[in-house]
Amino acid sequence: AIDASLSLLRHELEHNQVEIVKDYGKPALPVKVDKNKMEQVLVIGGGPSHKLHFDEVRNFKGKIVCCDRPAKVMTDQGIKVDYVVTAEAEKTLAMLEFFDLPKLKELKTEVITSECTRNELLDYFSKYQIKNRPYIPKNIEPTRLPDVGMTAIHWVKNELKPDNILLLGFEHVGEEYDEFTFRSWQGAFWGWVAEWPDGYIINCSEGGALYGKCRGKVVIEGRLSEYI
């Protein structure tokens, strides 16, 4: 268990040139553990890399949180998704493209909705007996959570409170959204990350972060296979 825990910190330790000496001969001191705090959470966005690592996602031991777009892709692969975060307002688009409601019910997936979610979509969740709840943080300007990806990351940070957040499918391919939209997302992301500890976000997209290149040690670049 100790070796496994140290392996999760390998990137940060190597980056800061920290050497660990393991001495298992001494009795361990008692440590208070917060059982409600998870070590890591994987947040999956809609970038191309989310379709390239099904086996790694399937073997990931922590909680899995999907943005709405890749949710059906994951459930079609039989992957247990713990939460789906959606910023969609209309039921037609969401039902046809993003959600397999019977599968979400079977997997006992909880849906996290946003301020823009309409009642007609909530009615479908109720019809299929899918647990859902809104995430509307107080005293935060809407421009600071401009997209579903940032909403999912922020929700995980504040509600699940993990030690680290891993990102998959968060690369920007520049084909669907204009430059202004992308820059607004990028600005919101770095605005939040600047307030969080260095290394809290681990980008496993392997195709370039959606929100720009790694800035120093603020965001760790890694491979999902190293965290399973």
XYZ file of C-alpha atoms in Angstrom, residues 30-186:
157
model
C -0.967 6.572 14.252
C -2.520 8.672 11.471
C -6.030 10.056 11.373
C -7.626 9.220 8.036
C -10.558 11.042 6.502
C -12.556 8.156 5.050
C -14.624 10.583 2.963
C -11.571 11.843 1.096
C -10.746 9.968 -2.104
C -7.190 9.876 -3.366
C -7.852 10.658 -7.036
C -10.754 11.330 -9.359
C -10.697 10.957 -13.145
C -12.605 13.613 -15.114
C -13.296 12.689 -18.754
C -13.906 15.340 -21.405
C -14.929 15.038 -25.035
C -11.494 15.370 -26.667
C -10.196 12.550 -28.912
C -8.061 10.898 -26.226
C -11.137 9.736 -24.302
C -11.637 7.057 -26.978
C -8.058 5.783 -26.833
C -7.785 4.535 -23.242
C -10.820 2.387 -22.477
C -8.780 -0.308 -20.714
C -7.012 2.216 -18.483
C -10.299 3.914 -17.619
C -11.906 0.558 -16.877
C -9.068 -0.302 -14.479
C -8.955 3.078 -12.752
C -9.555 2.583 -9.016
C -10.889 6.019 -8.114
C -14.173 7.721 -8.932
C -14.919 8.418 -12.612
C -16.681 11.625 -13.573
C -17.756 12.163 -17.196
C -18.742 15.328 -18.970
C -21.969 14.814 -20.868
C -20.537 14.327 -24.380
C -18.363 11.244 -23.694
C -20.788 9.657 -21.215
C -22.530 7.356 -23.715
C -19.196 6.338 -25.229
C -18.027 5.172 -21.818
C -21.214 3.371 -20.833
C -21.320 1.642 -24.256
C -17.906 0.214 -23.333
C -19.339 -1.140 -20.087
C -17.357 1.335 -17.999
C -18.827 2.204 -14.609
C -19.259 5.971 -14.568
C -19.955 7.298 -11.080
C -21.113 10.776 -12.092
C -22.078 12.596 -15.286
C -21.890 16.387 -15.305
C -24.096 18.097 -17.876
C -24.453 21.687 -19.020
C -27.042 20.852 -21.671
C -30.402 22.564 -21.477
C -32.555 20.764 -24.040
C -33.625 17.144 -23.795
C -33.512 16.352 -27.538
C -29.776 16.807 -27.979
C -28.936 15.251 -24.649
C -31.112 12.178 -25.156
C -29.987 11.438 -28.711
C -26.271 11.993 -28.288
C -25.115 11.883 -24.696
C -27.249 9.714 -22.446
C -28.291 6.091 -22.425
C -30.749 6.509 -19.571
C -31.452 2.802 -18.958
C -27.706 2.187 -18.792
C -27.172 5.088 -16.374
C -29.891 3.625 -14.174
C -28.303 0.177 -14.347
C -24.886 1.584 -13.409
C -26.422 3.738 -10.643
C -24.767 6.795 -12.143
C -25.664 10.138 -10.619
C -26.171 13.131 -12.918
C -24.934 16.560 -11.844
C -26.942 19.275 -13.566
C -26.220 22.966 -14.034
C -28.096 26.229 -13.776
C -29.152 26.032 -17.422
C -30.683 22.533 -17.215
C -34.368 22.725 -18.125
C -37.183 20.966 -16.334
C -37.970 18.824 -19.384
C -34.565 17.178 -19.047
C -34.992 16.760 -15.310
C -38.344 15.083 -15.977
C -36.574 12.421 -18.043
C -34.161 11.728 -15.223
C -37.100 11.315 -12.869
C -38.913 9.048 -15.328
C -35.944 6.681 -15.435
C -35.335 7.022 -11.681
C -31.859 8.442 -12.191
C -30.489 10.269 -9.193
C -29.627 13.856 -10.029
C -28.811 17.083 -8.263
C -27.866 20.605 -9.341
C -24.495 22.229 -8.937
C -24.986 25.976 -8.639
C -22.090 27.349 -6.592
C -22.789 30.571 -4.736
C -20.959 33.860 -5.243
C -19.298 32.746 -8.479
C -19.736 34.660 -11.728
C -21.076 32.428 -14.563
C -18.088 33.446 -16.712
C -15.819 31.571 -14.312
C -17.557 28.284 -15.207
C -18.165 28.811 -18.933
C -18.216 25.177 -20.105
C -19.092 21.704 -18.916
C -15.448 20.683 -18.530
C -14.630 23.473 -16.103
C -17.924 22.899 -14.291
C -17.030 19.214 -13.831
C -13.531 20.002 -12.554
C -14.840 22.638 -10.154
C -17.587 20.321 -8.875
C -15.091 17.526 -8.231
C -12.709 19.907 -6.439
C -15.410 21.263 -4.134
C -17.763 18.301 -3.661
C -15.617 15.156 -3.857
C -12.478 16.855 -2.493
C -9.887 14.418 -3.889
C -6.134 14.669 -3.426
C -5.680 14.979 -7.206
C -7.815 15.392 -10.316
C -6.775 13.484 -13.451
C -7.966 14.755 -16.839
C -8.592 12.664 -19.957
C -10.080 13.966 -23.210
C -9.213 17.574 -22.442
C -7.308 18.412 -25.625
C -8.542 21.142 -27.959
C -8.847 20.064 -31.599
C -9.978 23.483 -32.864
C -12.712 22.215 -35.163
C -16.017 22.785 -33.393
C -15.628 26.007 -31.434
C -14.329 29.425 -32.444
C -11.199 30.993 -31.013
C -13.102 33.364 -28.712
C -14.975 30.488 -27.093
C -11.793 28.484 -26.618
C -9.970 31.461 -25.075
C -12.804 32.022 -22.605
C -12.509 28.399 -21.485
C -8.758 28.654 -21.275
